[in-house]
Structure formats: structure tokens, C-alpha cells
């Protein structure tokens, strides 16, 4: 946001939205500074109304059309609107609605969710589906408007968009009233726009004399049914299509639902000020946040909101607050007039840069990473054996886990983009997964987080038994991809193989297709363990499963000019004999320590360079507290009292 005067252009790290004030009257200071600190008023309206005085209230993309505009909200049933009662629909005539964004749950779950959120009796009937949209009827317009208020609410990871069929809408405000209101808003917007800076000042709308004379309530106080927000932003897009900066400071906004249509009507907006409002929680920002909205937004101001103030008071600084806001608005360059992060620069000369000019982007898709043929052979044998048992006899997996093994799973119900979907089925059922899902982005309760982490073979088998029956197409090479590598030097002395697997499976009698990601950590079995007694060359130490909607395998399809893909998972009989990862000799000094202490010794060695004996001594003399031990090491090292043999 730069003005004509070069002194006003401070670069992206100079805040374009500086603190503003009141109602935008002549001489007031808005959030954008100009040379004289005066907001120039531009006289006259710029655009005519639509032919019949209507405003297209299509809302955000996908939300459909809304009722004919009335700044006071629709359906009040009193005042001037009643003189048109003869044109209104009978009170108990069924009304049809449509809904999209429901793909994350079952129809039964969706209907129960809507009835619960409506907080009033709702009777839904005549349900049908057409081109990915669900249609249904309710008993009368009152129920329809109650459900329409829920448009934008999140269900099973997606945002619902609910609209009333246009032919059944109540027309409860006259054309003349609509035209009058539109002209009032045009006058108001004209008085608030600073063309020189492409800046629209909508601060403190309730205090503006134009708005007050017309008895129009401001954008933050008009109520959830008001169309004032969509009307203002649609008119703005018509009157000032090049607007770049928008201030909504001091409007008593408690959430951003009145601003939802900004992303539709003003998708190129670059700077927004929400200073001095009443936003209290992160979820109050959901109507504008996300990586699909406002992709050109560079600056956001949230100063003076309880959300920021409470987060700073809770944590002592604003680091967690800034991290969360920039996660929700990933395109930001400036937050609260401070750059979101330093510019990262690399000391690469121009000659060196030119030398890499033959690089072709995007890079071709390569086969999965495997560190050695021995590792690959072991992993192929493991995956084949594991999924044959998982699909046909899960109880037989008891020996492949031990008493210290850990297993958990999580469900990602977010539906993939339409371009990647490979199934036409709607509303897949996640019921058998949700109860024990350990999705830490959703599960905040500590008890639930703890109970969904399964430790020990018996607990793991019980958890696996609760999951639906599956079939993994392990013979189809194209449907799986994995990366695997071996780490031989760990404190316990045992080699460990990591496996990161992506693939798909079918589920149940209906053959519902799902995709999954799974991370295994396997190692040689402990002597005397069930796996060792059963002759298994490995045991699972850690198992993490993520289940999600089905997508195709194009993501890892190797380009024609790349090397062949990772070897297909085959039957154990087809594999050549291979040596399992071998146990490396354990240092005698570590033999008497438990696994946790062995890990601490290894970590202290890596951080200090001490040998095993002195690492054990340092930890034991500091009650095995890693931080205290490291501080003691640094103190003694600064005094030059550590003997050279401690580092041998």
C-alpha cells in the first residue's frame, strides 16, 4: 500500500494499517496515514442499482443466494414489511433447502447435527441428492430460516453451506425500501473511500451520521440475520473495484461471520484492520481464515481484541498467538504492524546461481527411498507378513508386538479436493474410527489423549480388533509407496528400521475404499520374547496409523524418465533370503541401565562429546536430570577441570 509520496511507502515491513479512530468524518485519522492525516471525501455515487433494485446476496462462494436485501434482517413480521403480507407464502407451506459441504459424515449424523444446532423442533423430509447437493424440505419458512442461519458452520471437518430455494423465499421488504437503503449505503461508502490510497474506512459504523439518520445498524451490531455485510462488500466491489485496504476497526465485532463475503466480493484485498473489536477466540476468525481465502492478504491488525490480550496474558508474550494467526492466515507478511518473520537470505553469488540454471521444475517424481537392498528385503518381508495377518487373522499379530510396543491411530475426515477424488460415494461412515481417534489437532482432553495411546501387545490387539475388517491389495505395486532406512547406532545397541508407508485398502462387505499412511519402527526381538521364540526376525516398537478419504495413487506415480518404483510387496515365499538387522554389541557399562537411562547417556554423548563412562557419571551425580547434567558439564568445561580422557 504505497501512496504517491515516496515518503509514505515504507515497504512491506512498514505497517500500512496504523492505528485509526472513530467514524471517518472529515479530518479523522483512519488506519492508513496520508501526508496531512486527512481523509479526502469523494462526492457522488458511482454506480446505479440493479434494474429492480435488488442486490445479489450470493455470499461466499458456494453459499448460494440469500433473501432480498433488508438491513434489518428478514422475517420479523412487523413494521412496514407487513403491508405486503398479501404476497407472502402461507405460514405452513413446506420450504425446500439445499446443502453442500456435508461429505465428512453420514446422512444420519448430518440430520442429527442440524436438529441439535437449530435449538428448536425441525422436521426434515423429502431428502434427495443431485450433483453432489443434498435437497430436503422443512415444514415452514420459520424452520427454513433457522437452518439457513447455520450456513458456514463446520461439520465433520468441512464447512456447510445452506440456502433456501429461491422460488420459496419470503419477499418481506418493498422495492422502494431496498432502493432507499442501497442509495444510503452508496452515500456512506463514497464518504469513506480514499481513492488516493485505495483505502476504505469502515470504522465505527454505528457512529456515522449517514448510517444513524437512516437507522441502519452497523456491521457488528446488526445481528446474525442481517444482510448489511454482503450488501456493503458487493457495493464496494462495484464502486471501488481496485480497493486494497479495508479498516473495520471499532465495530463491536465478536466474530467474522458478518465479513464472510469479503473473500468472494473482495478477493484481492491486501490489508485489513480489525482493531478494537470484541474477538475472543481463534474460531471467531474461521469465516476469513484458511489457505483458500484471501490469498493476497499481506497485513492484518488485531490489536485491541480480547483474543490477543488474553493470549499475551496467558503465555507472557505473543509468540504462540502470532504462530496461530499466521497458521490461519498463511499469506500474511505483517501482523499487528510487525513483520511475521525475518526475511531469509542465502549468501550465494550470482555466478553460483547461474550455474544452477538448468534445473527443471517441478522435479520429477522418483521412487520411494530405500537405503540398501538388505533393508528393502527385510521391509518387503515384514509388510507382506504383517498385512496378510492384519487382513485375515489379527489375533496372530500378538507375537509381532511386545510389552513395550506403542500403537495409535487418527482419522482425518477432511474431504480431499474434488479433482483428486476417485469415488462417487457420499457420506462415508467413520463411526468405528472416531471414538478412539488420537487426532491431536482435535482431541484436547488429556484423558482421551492418554486412553487412545495403546501400550503393550494385548492392548494393541484389543484396539486393532475394534477397527473394521480390511483387505489391502498388497500385490498391486502401484497402490503402495514406502520410504525406509536403518539406524544401527542407537543407545540400546539394537538396529532400528523406519518404514513410512502410503497406500489404500477396502473395508467391509460394501468394499468402501480408504487411503492410509502408516509409520512403523521395527527392530530385532529381545531374546526370550514371544517374537524371538516364534522365530520372527523383527518386532514392532512403534506403529502409527492415519486413515483418510480415498484418493488415487498419482501422487507417487514415478515419471517415465525416472527409475523404476520400489519393488512390489510380494509373498514371503518369493523373497530371497536376507539377513535381518543385527544387534550391535552393547557397551557393558550400559547393560545395567534401563532403556530411558541408556537414551539419556546417548543424548548427553552427542551434545557434549563425553565418552560413555563420564556421561554416566555426569548423569548419575545429577539424579539423571538431563538439563542439570548438561549445565554441570558446561560449568566444569568453562573451568577447564574436565580431564582429556573424558572425551576419549
XYZ file of C-alpha atoms in Angstrom:
648
model
C 0.000 0.000 0.000
C 2.073 2.871 -1.242
C 0.930 6.427 -1.913
C 2.252 8.865 -4.452
C 4.562 10.430 -1.938
C 7.620 8.195 -1.716
C 7.914 9.032 1.986
C 4.703 7.113 2.632
C 5.961 3.910 1.016
C 7.953 2.131 3.722
C 7.999 -1.331 2.142
C 6.017 -4.354 3.198
C 7.534 -4.360 6.676
C 6.294 -0.839 7.375
C 2.725 -1.281 8.614
C 0.193 0.014 6.121
C -2.573 -0.134 8.722
C -1.582 2.206 11.538
C -3.912 2.854 14.474
C -7.114 4.644 13.452
C -10.148 6.139 15.157
C -13.871 6.828 15.187
C -16.224 7.195 12.285
C -14.252 8.508 9.345
C -15.606 12.078 9.411
C -13.620 14.862 7.747
C -10.266 15.273 9.401
C -10.329 11.960 11.327
C -7.375 9.604 11.171
C -8.063 6.189 9.661
C -5.700 3.237 9.799
C -3.794 4.491 6.753
C -1.609 7.585 7.190
C -1.506 10.207 4.473
C 0.624 13.295 4.330
C -1.849 15.610 6.041
C -3.609 12.935 8.133
C -6.877 13.931 6.423
C -9.248 11.513 4.725
C -10.430 13.100 1.467
C -14.107 12.730 0.796
C -15.235 11.817 -2.702
C -18.693 13.149 -3.582
C -21.395 11.493 -5.630
C -22.479 7.909 -6.206
C -20.625 5.913 -8.798
C -22.853 3.038 -9.852
C -26.555 2.557 -10.397
C -28.576 -0.119 -8.676
C -29.661 -3.287 -10.420
C -32.732 -2.927 -12.646
C -35.173 -3.874 -9.949
C -33.141 -2.513 -7.051
C -32.034 -5.968 -5.885
C -28.635 -6.889 -4.539
C -27.335 -10.353 -5.386
C -26.688 -11.762 -1.912
C -24.731 -14.787 -3.090
C -22.475 -14.642 -0.039
C -19.250 -16.589 -0.078
C -18.510 -18.933 -2.920
C -20.867 -21.872 -2.800
C -23.296 -20.353 -0.288
C -25.950 -19.612 -2.853
C -28.438 -16.744 -2.988
C -29.818 -15.072 0.128
C -33.158 -13.260 0.642
C -33.905 -9.849 -0.877
C -31.856 -7.284 0.985
C -33.091 -5.686 4.191
C -30.550 -4.159 6.586
C -32.818 -5.091 9.481
C -32.847 -8.821 8.680
C -35.706 -10.817 7.248
C -38.825 -12.382 8.655
C -39.555 -10.111 11.613
C -43.255 -9.962 10.772
C -43.844 -6.410 11.980
C -43.386 -2.834 10.824
C -43.602 -1.669 7.251
C -42.956 -5.102 5.848
C -46.437 -6.227 6.907
C -48.174 -4.085 4.319
C -47.015 -6.621 1.745
C -48.394 -9.558 3.677
C -50.677 -10.446 0.818
C -47.668 -11.528 -1.256
C -46.170 -13.738 1.453
C -46.369 -17.539 1.432
C -48.881 -19.358 3.694
C -47.391 -19.904 7.121
C -47.215 -23.719 6.980
C -46.227 -24.240 3.349
C -43.212 -26.636 3.072
C -39.963 -24.946 2.113
C -37.114 -26.598 0.209
C -33.456 -26.069 1.132
C -30.166 -27.238 -0.327
C -26.943 -28.079 1.495
C -23.357 -28.712 0.400
C -20.149 -29.485 2.295
C -21.629 -32.473 4.106
C -19.280 -35.164 2.772
C -17.454 -35.788 6.052
C -20.213 -37.732 7.837
C -23.273 -39.914 7.349
C -26.727 -38.629 6.499
C -27.947 -39.715 9.923
C -25.148 -37.791 11.640
C -25.806 -34.712 9.498
C -29.538 -34.576 10.247
C -28.933 -35.103 13.959
C -26.306 -32.350 13.895
C -28.665 -29.855 12.205
C -31.528 -30.574 14.587
C -29.243 -30.239 17.587
C -27.776 -26.933 16.433
C -31.170 -25.469 15.487
C -32.306 -25.343 19.146
C -35.925 -25.699 18.022
C -38.083 -28.519 16.599
C -37.192 -29.169 12.963
C -38.989 -31.701 10.736
C -36.934 -32.716 7.683
C -38.461 -34.716 4.821
C -38.247 -35.362 1.062
C -34.474 -35.874 1.073
C -32.789 -36.253 -2.307
C -29.337 -35.825 -3.855
C -28.429 -34.139 -7.113
C -24.937 -33.424 -8.465
C -23.322 -33.526 -5.042
C -26.008 -31.342 -3.423
C -28.463 -32.571 -0.801
C -32.042 -31.221 -1.057
C -34.720 -31.538 1.625
C -37.911 -29.908 2.869
C -38.945 -28.473 6.228
C -42.464 -27.655 7.412
C -42.446 -23.871 7.037
C -40.312 -20.792 6.456
C -39.532 -20.342 10.155
C -37.721 -23.690 10.255
C -36.022 -22.906 6.940
C -34.622 -19.603 8.195
C -33.418 -21.253 11.396
C -31.385 -23.749 9.351
C -30.145 -21.065 6.971
C -28.598 -19.259 9.942
C -26.338 -22.306 10.381
C -24.756 -21.797 6.954
C -20.992 -21.637 7.414
C -20.901 -23.901 10.484
C -18.315 -26.722 10.420
C -19.448 -30.355 10.307
C -17.073 -33.346 10.231
C -14.153 -31.189 9.132
C -15.946 -29.264 6.373
C -17.991 -26.064 6.173
C -21.712 -26.433 5.490
C -23.448 -24.095 3.042
C -27.222 -23.985 3.458
C -29.621 -21.952 1.344
C -33.356 -21.659 0.828
C -34.608 -22.354 -2.668
C -35.005 -19.002 -4.390
C -38.605 -19.611 -5.510
C -39.709 -20.113 -1.893
C -38.128 -17.001 -0.383
C -40.253 -14.540 1.536
C -40.304 -11.077 -0.039
C -40.972 -9.145 3.141
C -39.472 -5.737 2.286
C -40.612 -3.468 -0.500
C -38.596 -2.493 -3.559
C -38.654 1.158 -2.613
C -37.226 0.396 0.826
C -34.437 -1.674 -0.725
C -33.534 1.047 -3.224
C -33.526 3.664 -0.477
C -31.213 1.570 1.688
C -28.876 0.892 -1.235
C -28.581 4.589 -2.002
C -27.880 5.323 1.664
C -25.070 2.753 1.649
C -23.661 4.214 -1.567
C -23.552 7.656 0.022
C -21.896 6.227 3.124
C -19.272 4.277 1.165
C -18.470 7.265 -1.043
C -17.813 9.394 2.029
C -15.492 6.763 3.473
C -13.316 5.923 0.454
C -9.845 7.442 -0.005
C -9.144 6.920 -3.690
C -5.545 8.088 -3.487
C -4.643 5.199 -1.211
C -7.273 2.704 -2.413
C -8.457 2.606 1.171
C -11.990 2.105 2.535
C -12.563 3.255 6.113
C -15.498 1.370 7.675
C -14.547 2.145 11.266
C -17.266 2.668 13.897
C -20.214 2.425 11.520
C -22.730 2.895 14.344
C -21.306 6.358 14.959
C -21.532 7.562 11.367
C -24.207 10.284 10.875
C -25.320 8.882 7.491
C -25.883 5.429 8.967
C -27.562 6.807 12.097
C -30.015 9.016 10.184
C -31.088 6.018 8.087
C -31.457 3.917 11.259
C -29.217 1.208 9.802
C -27.303 -0.818 12.343
C -23.566 -1.255 11.889
C -21.891 -4.387 10.621
C -21.004 -5.603 14.102
C -24.362 -4.911 15.782
C -26.880 -5.727 13.042
C -27.383 -9.328 14.173
C -26.779 -12.701 12.504
C -29.690 -12.393 10.030
C -28.639 -9.044 8.610
C -27.523 -8.702 5.014
C -25.641 -5.487 5.739
C -22.235 -7.164 5.323
C -22.914 -8.797 1.949
C -24.572 -5.577 0.726
C -21.618 -3.379 1.700
C -18.987 -5.665 0.184
C -20.953 -6.206 -3.036
C -21.408 -2.447 -3.451
C -17.728 -1.915 -2.652
C -16.701 -4.367 -5.380
C -18.850 -2.417 -7.871
C -17.950 1.116 -6.765
C -14.272 0.653 -5.852
C -13.008 -2.494 -7.611
C -9.369 -1.523 -7.009
C -9.687 -1.196 -3.207
C -6.636 -2.642 -1.438
C -7.035 -1.649 2.219
C -10.025 -2.034 4.484
C -10.482 -0.942 8.097
C -13.274 -2.454 10.194
C -11.922 -1.182 13.497
C -14.228 -0.333 16.425
C -17.308 -2.122 15.077
C -18.048 -4.343 18.097
C -17.399 -7.470 16.012
C -17.477 -10.624 18.135
C -16.656 -12.902 15.197
C -16.066 -12.556 11.471
C -19.265 -14.167 10.196
C -20.612 -10.749 9.037
C -17.453 -10.473 6.910
C -17.693 -13.872 5.220
C -18.404 -12.410 1.783
C -15.203 -10.349 1.723
C -13.366 -13.326 0.241
C -15.999 -13.532 -2.516
C -16.532 -9.863 -3.403
C -13.065 -8.519 -2.498
C -10.700 -11.457 -3.112
C -7.752 -9.140 -3.891
C -7.847 -7.172 -0.649
C -4.326 -6.775 0.740
C -4.704 -5.130 4.150
C -7.417 -5.479 6.806
C -7.673 -3.820 10.212
C -9.924 -5.403 12.857
C -8.509 -3.257 15.636
C -10.523 -2.596 18.824
C -13.261 -5.180 18.307
C -14.505 -7.965 20.604
C -12.957 -11.080 19.028
C -12.211 -13.535 21.836
C -11.339 -16.947 20.347
C -9.424 -18.271 17.357
C -12.533 -19.941 15.973
C -14.140 -16.491 15.695
C -11.761 -15.925 12.748
C -12.850 -19.009 10.789
C -15.058 -17.119 8.327
C -11.998 -15.491 6.722
C -9.109 -17.786 7.645
C -7.682 -20.667 5.631
C -5.340 -21.188 2.713
C -8.138 -20.975 0.116
C -9.320 -17.484 1.097
C -7.781 -14.021 0.787
C -4.635 -15.267 -0.920
C -3.383 -11.699 -1.437
C -3.839 -10.591 2.183
C -0.496 -9.168 3.331
C -1.355 -7.325 6.533
C -3.796 -7.936 9.387
C -4.315 -5.870 12.547
C -5.958 -7.475 15.602
C -4.673 -5.113 18.278
C -7.204 -4.248 20.969
C -9.125 -7.537 20.785
C -9.588 -9.820 23.829
C -8.126 -12.718 21.815
C -4.683 -11.172 21.598
C -4.767 -9.631 25.070
C -5.762 -12.924 26.726
C -3.126 -14.939 24.856
C -0.388 -12.486 25.840
C -1.546 -12.561 29.463
C -1.646 -16.364 29.465
C 1.776 -17.064 27.944
C 3.665 -13.899 28.849
C 4.338 -12.945 25.227
C 2.623 -13.038 21.850
C 4.691 -15.799 20.221
C 2.010 -18.511 20.386
C -0.640 -16.005 19.324
C 1.394 -14.911 16.294
C 2.128 -18.510 15.386
C -1.560 -19.447 15.429
C -2.697 -16.376 13.490
C -0.086 -16.856 10.768
C -1.072 -20.524 10.536
C -4.665 -19.494 9.914
C -3.685 -16.697 7.511
C -0.676 -18.265 5.736
C -0.121 -15.406 3.268
C 0.470 -12.684 5.867
C 3.606 -10.560 5.752
C 2.708 -8.209 8.618
C 0.670 -8.912 11.762
C -0.225 -6.117 14.183
C 2.215 -3.786 12.384
C 5.151 -6.185 12.941
C 6.623 -8.468 10.215
C 5.619 -12.081 10.778
C 9.198 -13.288 10.383
C 12.619 -12.181 9.182
C 13.499 -12.459 5.535
C 15.776 -15.454 4.986
C 18.666 -14.768 2.615
C 21.420 -17.055 1.399
C 24.962 -15.968 0.657
C 25.031 -17.285 -2.921
C 26.889 -15.362 -5.582
C 25.326 -14.533 -8.922
C 27.757 -16.890 -10.676
C 26.714 -19.773 -8.431
C 23.059 -19.015 -9.072
C 23.544 -19.044 -12.833
C 25.283 -22.403 -12.585
C 22.035 -23.990 -11.439
C 20.047 -22.528 -14.297
C 19.487 -25.919 -15.929
C 17.343 -27.111 -13.030
C 13.896 -28.180 -14.235
C 10.893 -27.584 -12.002
C 8.748 -29.211 -10.865
C 11.115 -32.048 -10.088
C 10.155 -35.438 -11.447
C 8.562 -37.956 -9.108
C 11.091 -40.556 -8.007
C 10.714 -43.981 -6.469
C 10.491 -44.415 -2.707
C 13.723 -44.010 -0.751
C 15.479 -47.213 0.374
C 18.914 -47.043 1.979
C 20.032 -50.569 0.996
C 18.902 -53.777 -0.653
C 19.148 -55.595 2.673
C 16.788 -53.125 4.321
C 14.394 -53.338 1.378
C 14.281 -57.127 1.502
C 13.583 -57.102 5.236
C 10.841 -54.472 4.862
C 9.211 -56.312 1.961
C 9.052 -59.483 4.047
C 7.676 -57.587 7.051
C 4.943 -55.724 5.153
C 3.780 -58.825 3.328
C 3.636 -60.897 6.502
C 2.006 -58.105 8.523
C -0.818 -57.215 6.131
C -1.638 -60.849 5.328
C -2.245 -61.355 9.052
C -3.904 -57.952 9.540
C -6.464 -58.708 6.827
C -7.097 -62.359 7.689
C -6.214 -63.079 11.336
C -5.342 -60.091 13.507
C -5.030 -62.148 16.670
C -2.000 -63.823 15.091
C -0.223 -60.442 15.278
C 0.162 -60.851 19.045
C 3.744 -62.111 18.768
C 4.909 -59.302 16.476
C 4.289 -56.685 19.201
C 5.890 -56.829 22.642
C 5.167 -55.379 26.070
C 6.772 -52.016 25.244
C 5.235 -51.569 21.787
C 3.107 -48.487 21.154
C 0.175 -48.119 18.736
C -2.246 -45.290 17.989
C -4.340 -44.151 15.068
C -6.064 -40.988 13.932
C -8.793 -40.176 11.434
C -8.633 -37.274 9.011
C -12.232 -36.670 7.915
C -11.382 -33.644 5.768
C -12.530 -34.397 2.246
C -9.834 -34.131 -0.451
C -10.221 -31.691 -3.358
C -12.736 -32.864 -5.950
C -10.028 -33.203 -8.565
C -8.393 -35.984 -6.555
C -11.459 -37.940 -5.523
C -11.769 -41.391 -7.021
C -15.076 -42.498 -5.554
C -18.601 -41.263 -6.198
C -19.888 -42.478 -2.851
C -21.098 -39.789 -0.474
C -21.218 -39.533 3.287
C -18.800 -42.365 4.229
C -19.256 -43.688 7.752
C -16.377 -43.002 10.161
C -18.275 -44.240 13.212
C -15.971 -47.163 14.065
C -12.906 -44.924 13.943
C -13.929 -41.703 15.669
C -14.299 -42.986 19.244
C -10.601 -43.836 19.693
C -9.054 -41.481 17.133
C -5.971 -39.723 18.539
C -6.050 -36.709 16.231
C -4.245 -34.238 18.483
C -5.474 -31.257 16.465
C -8.995 -32.134 17.594
C -8.606 -34.142 20.800
C -7.723 -31.676 23.553
C -8.830 -33.687 26.589
C -5.791 -35.180 28.368
C -7.705 -38.280 29.493
C -8.813 -39.027 25.924
C -5.295 -38.452 24.612
C -3.904 -40.882 27.174
C -6.540 -43.594 26.764
C -6.167 -43.641 22.962
C -2.442 -44.454 23.199
C -2.173 -48.256 23.320
C 0.912 -49.722 25.019
C 1.723 -53.434 25.057
C 0.766 -56.295 22.752
C -2.551 -57.123 24.436
C -3.790 -53.523 24.478
C -2.740 -53.108 20.841
C -4.537 -56.276 19.725
C -7.688 -55.137 21.524
C -7.502 -51.795 19.711
C -6.942 -53.450 16.317
C -9.909 -55.742 16.928
C -12.203 -52.702 17.182
C -11.290 -51.499 13.687
C -13.298 -52.682 10.645
C -12.209 -55.716 8.623
C -9.974 -54.762 5.697
C -8.329 -56.022 2.532
C -5.046 -54.440 1.384
C -4.200 -55.013 -2.321
C -0.593 -55.859 -1.480
C 0.066 -57.498 -4.848
C -0.672 -54.260 -6.730
C 2.616 -52.365 -6.755
C 1.050 -49.106 -7.982
C -1.186 -48.713 -4.927
C 1.612 -48.539 -2.353
C 4.702 -46.457 -1.782
C 7.180 -46.512 1.088
C 10.418 -44.946 2.270
C 12.629 -46.974 4.587
C 16.014 -46.671 6.251
C 18.010 -48.325 9.024
C 19.694 -46.686 12.015
C 22.240 -49.094 13.508
C 23.736 -46.859 16.209
C 21.173 -46.223 18.929
C 21.760 -46.219 22.698
C 20.100 -49.600 23.222
C 22.543 -51.213 20.799
C 19.783 -52.592 18.539
C 19.418 -51.658 14.888
C 16.105 -49.983 14.065
C 14.325 -49.828 10.703
C 11.905 -46.985 9.992
C 9.119 -47.525 7.449
C 6.832 -44.752 6.173
C 4.085 -46.350 4.073
C 1.284 -44.837 1.964
C -1.468 -46.917 0.388
C -5.117 -47.896 0.333
C -7.484 -50.633 1.446
C -11.087 -51.712 1.033
C -13.299 -52.144 4.045
C -16.347 -54.213 4.992
C -18.834 -56.037 2.808
C -19.509 -52.932 0.720
C -15.830 -52.569 -0.137
C -15.569 -48.940 0.982
C -12.220 -47.607 -0.222
C -9.997 -45.571 2.080
C -6.429 -44.292 1.920
C -3.952 -44.553 4.773
C -0.489 -43.559 5.943
C 1.364 -45.778 8.392
C 4.703 -45.421 10.140
C 6.393 -48.495 11.637
C 9.559 -48.720 13.673
C 10.847 -52.308 13.822
C 13.924 -53.901 15.377
C 15.275 -57.361 16.240
C 13.265 -59.043 19.024
C 14.519 -59.154 22.592
C 15.961 -62.594 23.467
C 13.295 -64.661 25.197
C 10.389 -62.565 23.888
C 7.422 -64.126 22.093
C 8.674 -62.805 18.769
C 12.095 -64.349 19.415
C 10.571 -67.680 20.451
C 8.361 -67.659 17.341
C 11.390 -67.206 15.089
C 10.399 -63.744 13.899
C 13.385 -61.625 12.804
C 11.705 -58.405 13.923
C 9.292 -56.881 16.420
C 7.239 -53.698 16.094
C 8.353 -50.998 18.517
C 6.068 -48.217 17.282
C 3.038 -48.224 14.976
C 1.164 -45.061 13.934
C -1.805 -45.261 11.550
C -3.615 -42.389 9.813
C -6.841 -43.139 7.913
C -8.405 -40.695 5.449
C -10.724 -40.396 2.457
C -9.697 -42.376 -0.595
C -7.593 -40.641 -3.244
C -5.753 -42.087 -6.198
C -2.092 -43.049 -6.223
C -0.981 -40.459 -8.791
C 0.957 -38.623 -6.072
C 3.720 -41.237 -6.122
C 3.441 -42.481 -9.706
C 7.025 -42.424 -10.941
C 7.683 -40.317 -14.031
C 8.561 -42.190 -17.196
C 12.157 -40.938 -17.163
C 12.709 -41.808 -13.505
C 13.964 -45.086 -12.136
C 11.590 -47.959 -11.548
C 9.494 -47.890 -8.415
C 10.230 -49.630 -5.186
C 9.894 -53.373 -5.503
C 6.320 -54.575 -5.164
C 5.275 -56.259 -1.952
C 5.327 -59.949 -2.707
C 4.612 -63.131 -0.832
C 7.237 -64.287 1.666
C 7.979 -67.358 -0.420
C 9.044 -65.228 -3.351
C 11.674 -63.382 -1.379
C 15.323 -64.271 -1.472
C 16.859 -64.998 1.924
C 18.027 -61.845 3.621
C 19.831 -61.089 6.803
C 17.829 -59.227 9.442
C 19.297 -56.131 11.041
C 21.838 -57.349 13.514
C 22.164 -56.394 17.148
C 25.313 -54.359 17.657
C 27.394 -55.124 20.751
C 26.093 -53.364 23.840
C 28.638 -51.456 25.922
C 28.966 -53.333 29.250
C 28.543 -50.053 31.113
C 25.062 -49.670 29.598
C 23.936 -53.182 30.458
C 22.713 -52.257 33.930
C 20.726 -49.219 32.795
C 17.107 -49.131 31.780
C 16.195 -48.030 28.219
C 15.385 -44.478 29.356
C 18.770 -44.080 31.041
C 20.536 -45.562 28.015
C 18.811 -42.986 25.814
C 19.901 -40.179 28.147
C 23.504 -41.382 28.009
C 23.414 -41.376 24.219
C 21.919 -37.887 24.093
C 24.480 -36.465 26.525
C 27.273 -38.052 24.469
C 26.002 -36.396 21.311
C 25.647 -32.999 22.973
C 28.956 -32.962 24.862
C 31.369 -35.404 23.230
C 31.875 -37.209 26.551
C 32.532 -40.938 26.462
C 30.108 -43.469 27.959
C 31.750 -43.661 31.398
C 31.876 -39.915 32.004
C 28.363 -39.454 30.569
C 27.012 -42.000 33.054
C 28.954 -40.338 35.884
C 27.659 -36.877 34.940
C 24.040 -38.043 34.805
C 24.133 -40.177 37.950
C 25.686 -37.354 40.005
C 22.851 -35.079 38.861
C 19.986 -37.505 39.621
C 19.618 -38.382 35.921
C 18.237 -34.922 35.158
C 19.418 -34.129 31.632
C 19.200 -30.340 31.911
C 21.037 -30.235 35.243
C 23.712 -32.614 33.960
C 24.312 -30.532 30.835
C 24.589 -27.327 32.869
C 27.102 -29.029 35.168
C 29.137 -30.122 32.140
C 29.208 -26.584 30.741
C 30.239 -25.137 34.097
C 33.092 -27.623 34.571
C 34.220 -27.222 30.977
C 34.445 -23.440 31.395
C 36.682 -24.059 34.438
C 38.938 -26.421 32.402
C 38.657 -29.163 35.033
C 37.369 -31.986 32.785
C 40.275 -34.386 32.025
C 41.114 -35.167 28.377
C 40.325 -38.874 28.865
C 36.657 -37.930 29.402
C 36.424 -37.299 25.669
C 38.332 -40.380 24.543
